[in-house]
CSV table of C-alpha atoms in Angstrom, one decimal:
chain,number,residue,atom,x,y,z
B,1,UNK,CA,-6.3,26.2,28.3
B,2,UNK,CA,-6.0,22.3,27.6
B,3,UNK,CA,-7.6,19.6,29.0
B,4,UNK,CA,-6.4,18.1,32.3
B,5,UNK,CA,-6.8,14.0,31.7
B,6,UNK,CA,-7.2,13.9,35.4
B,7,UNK,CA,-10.2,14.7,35.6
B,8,UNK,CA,-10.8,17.9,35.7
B,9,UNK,CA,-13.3,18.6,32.9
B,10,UNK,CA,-15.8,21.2,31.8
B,11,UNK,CA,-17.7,20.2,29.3
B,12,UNK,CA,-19.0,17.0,28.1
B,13,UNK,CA,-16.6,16.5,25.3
B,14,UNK,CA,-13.7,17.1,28.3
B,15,UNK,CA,-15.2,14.4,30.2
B,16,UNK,CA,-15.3,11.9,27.1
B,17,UNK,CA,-11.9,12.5,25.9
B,18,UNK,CA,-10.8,12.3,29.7
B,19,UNK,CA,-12.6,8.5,29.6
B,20,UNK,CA,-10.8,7.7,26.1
B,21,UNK,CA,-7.6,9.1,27.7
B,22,UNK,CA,-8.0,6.8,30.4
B,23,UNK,CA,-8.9,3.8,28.4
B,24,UNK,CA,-5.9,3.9,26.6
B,25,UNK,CA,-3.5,4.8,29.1
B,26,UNK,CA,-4.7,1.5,31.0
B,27,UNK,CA,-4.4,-0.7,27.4
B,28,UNK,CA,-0.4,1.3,27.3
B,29,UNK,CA,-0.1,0.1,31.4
B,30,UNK,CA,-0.7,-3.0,30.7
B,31,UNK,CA,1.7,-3.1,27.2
B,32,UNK,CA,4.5,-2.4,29.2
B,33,UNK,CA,3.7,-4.2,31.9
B,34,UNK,CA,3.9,-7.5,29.3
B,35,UNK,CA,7.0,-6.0,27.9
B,36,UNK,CA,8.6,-5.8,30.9
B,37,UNK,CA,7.5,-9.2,31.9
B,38,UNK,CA,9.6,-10.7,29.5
B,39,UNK,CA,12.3,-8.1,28.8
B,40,UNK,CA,14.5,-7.9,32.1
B,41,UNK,CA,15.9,-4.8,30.4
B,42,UNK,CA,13.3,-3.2,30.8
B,43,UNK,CA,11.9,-4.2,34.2
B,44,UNK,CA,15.1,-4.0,36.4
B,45,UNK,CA,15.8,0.1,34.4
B,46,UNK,CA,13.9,2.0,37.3
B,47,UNK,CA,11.5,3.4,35.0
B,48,UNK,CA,14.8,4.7,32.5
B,49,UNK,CA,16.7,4.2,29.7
B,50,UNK,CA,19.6,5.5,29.7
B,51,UNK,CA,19.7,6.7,26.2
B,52,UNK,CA,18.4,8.8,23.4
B,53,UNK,CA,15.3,8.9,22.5
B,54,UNK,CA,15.3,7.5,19.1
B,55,UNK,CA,17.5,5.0,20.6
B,56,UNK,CA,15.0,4.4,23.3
B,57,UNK,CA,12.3,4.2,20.3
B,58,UNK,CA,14.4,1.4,18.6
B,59,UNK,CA,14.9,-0.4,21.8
B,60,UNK,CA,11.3,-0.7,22.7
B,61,UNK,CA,9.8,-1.4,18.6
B,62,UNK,CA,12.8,-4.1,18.9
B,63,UNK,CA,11.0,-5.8,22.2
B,64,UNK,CA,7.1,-5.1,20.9
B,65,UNK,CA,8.5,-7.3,17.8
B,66,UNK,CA,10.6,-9.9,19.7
B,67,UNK,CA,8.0,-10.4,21.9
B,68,UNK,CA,4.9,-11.0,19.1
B,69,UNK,CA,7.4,-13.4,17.9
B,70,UNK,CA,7.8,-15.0,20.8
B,71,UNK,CA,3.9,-15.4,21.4
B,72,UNK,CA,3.5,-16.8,17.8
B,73,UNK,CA,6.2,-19.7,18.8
B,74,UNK,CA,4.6,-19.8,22.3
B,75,UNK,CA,7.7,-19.0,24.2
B,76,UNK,CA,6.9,-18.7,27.8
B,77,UNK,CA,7.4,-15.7,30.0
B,78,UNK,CA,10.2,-15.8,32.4
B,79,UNK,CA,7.5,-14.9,35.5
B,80,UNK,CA,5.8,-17.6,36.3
B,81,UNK,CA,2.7,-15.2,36.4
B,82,UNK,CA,2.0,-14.5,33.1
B,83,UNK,CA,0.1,-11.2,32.2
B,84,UNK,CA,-1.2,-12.1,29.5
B,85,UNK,CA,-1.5,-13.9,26.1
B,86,UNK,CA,-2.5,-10.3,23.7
B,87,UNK,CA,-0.2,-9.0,21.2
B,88,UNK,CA,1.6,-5.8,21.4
B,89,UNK,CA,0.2,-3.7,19.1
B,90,UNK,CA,2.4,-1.9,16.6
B,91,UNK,CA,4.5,1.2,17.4
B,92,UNK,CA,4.4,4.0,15.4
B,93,UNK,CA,7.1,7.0,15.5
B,94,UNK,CA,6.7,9.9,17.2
B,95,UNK,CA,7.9,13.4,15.6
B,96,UNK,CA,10.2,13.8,19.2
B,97,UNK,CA,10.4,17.9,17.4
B,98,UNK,CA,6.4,18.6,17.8
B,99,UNK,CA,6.0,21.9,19.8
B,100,UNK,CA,3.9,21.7,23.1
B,101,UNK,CA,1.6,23.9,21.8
B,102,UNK,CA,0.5,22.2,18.5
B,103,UNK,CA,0.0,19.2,20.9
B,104,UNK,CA,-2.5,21.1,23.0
B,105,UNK,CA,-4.0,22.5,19.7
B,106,UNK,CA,-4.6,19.5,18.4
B,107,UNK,CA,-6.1,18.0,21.3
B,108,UNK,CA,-7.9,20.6,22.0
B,109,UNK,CA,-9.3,19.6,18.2
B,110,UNK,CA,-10.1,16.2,19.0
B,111,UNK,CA,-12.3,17.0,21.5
C-alpha cells in the first residue's frame, strides 16, 4: 500500500518522506502563487486550464520563463503586494504516460 502524504505514516521513513512531501508541496504553493501574481491567466482560471496537458505544460514553462525574465529587468508585479522576489525554479517534463502503479513503486523506493 503507498504512502498517504497526509499524514498517515507507519514507519519512520513514512514520516520523513511525509515532511519532504510537505516541504516541497509548500515551496510549489508558493511558485504558483508568484505565477499567478503576475500572470492574470492564470489567477482569474478557477484553478483550470482549459487545454491539453502538454499545452498546459507549455503554457506554464512559458510563464516560469517570462516571469524570471521579468525579475532580472525588475519589472514589478501587478499586485501591489508582492509575494516575493525568488526565482521560479526550472520545469522539467513530466512523462503525462507513467502508470499509477510505477508511481507508487517508485515512491515506495524512495522511502
Amino acid at each position: 500500500m503507498a504512502t498517504d502524504p497526509s499524514g498517515n505514516a507507519r514507519t519512520r521513513a513514512e514520516e520523513r518522506y511525509n515532511e519532504a512531501h510537505g516541504r516541497t508541496r509548500r515551496i510549489i504553493e508558493h511558485t504558483f502563487g508568484l505565477l499567478k501574481a503576475r500572470f492574470r491567466c492564470l489567477h482569474l482560471t478557477g484553478g483550470s486550464l482549459y487545454y491539453s496537458p502538454k499545452k498546459v505544460f507549455q503554457i506554464i514553462v512559458a510563464c516560469c520563463m517570462l516571469h524570471n525574465l521579468a525579475l532580472r529587468r525588475q519589472v514589478p508585479f501587478l499586485q501591489e503586494d508582492e509575494p516575493g522576489d525568488g526565482h521560479v525554479a526550472a520545469v522539467e517534463p513530466v512523462d503525462s504516460d507513467e502508470e499509477e502503479a510505477e508511481d507508487v513503486d517508485n515512491r515506495n523506493t524512495i522511502i
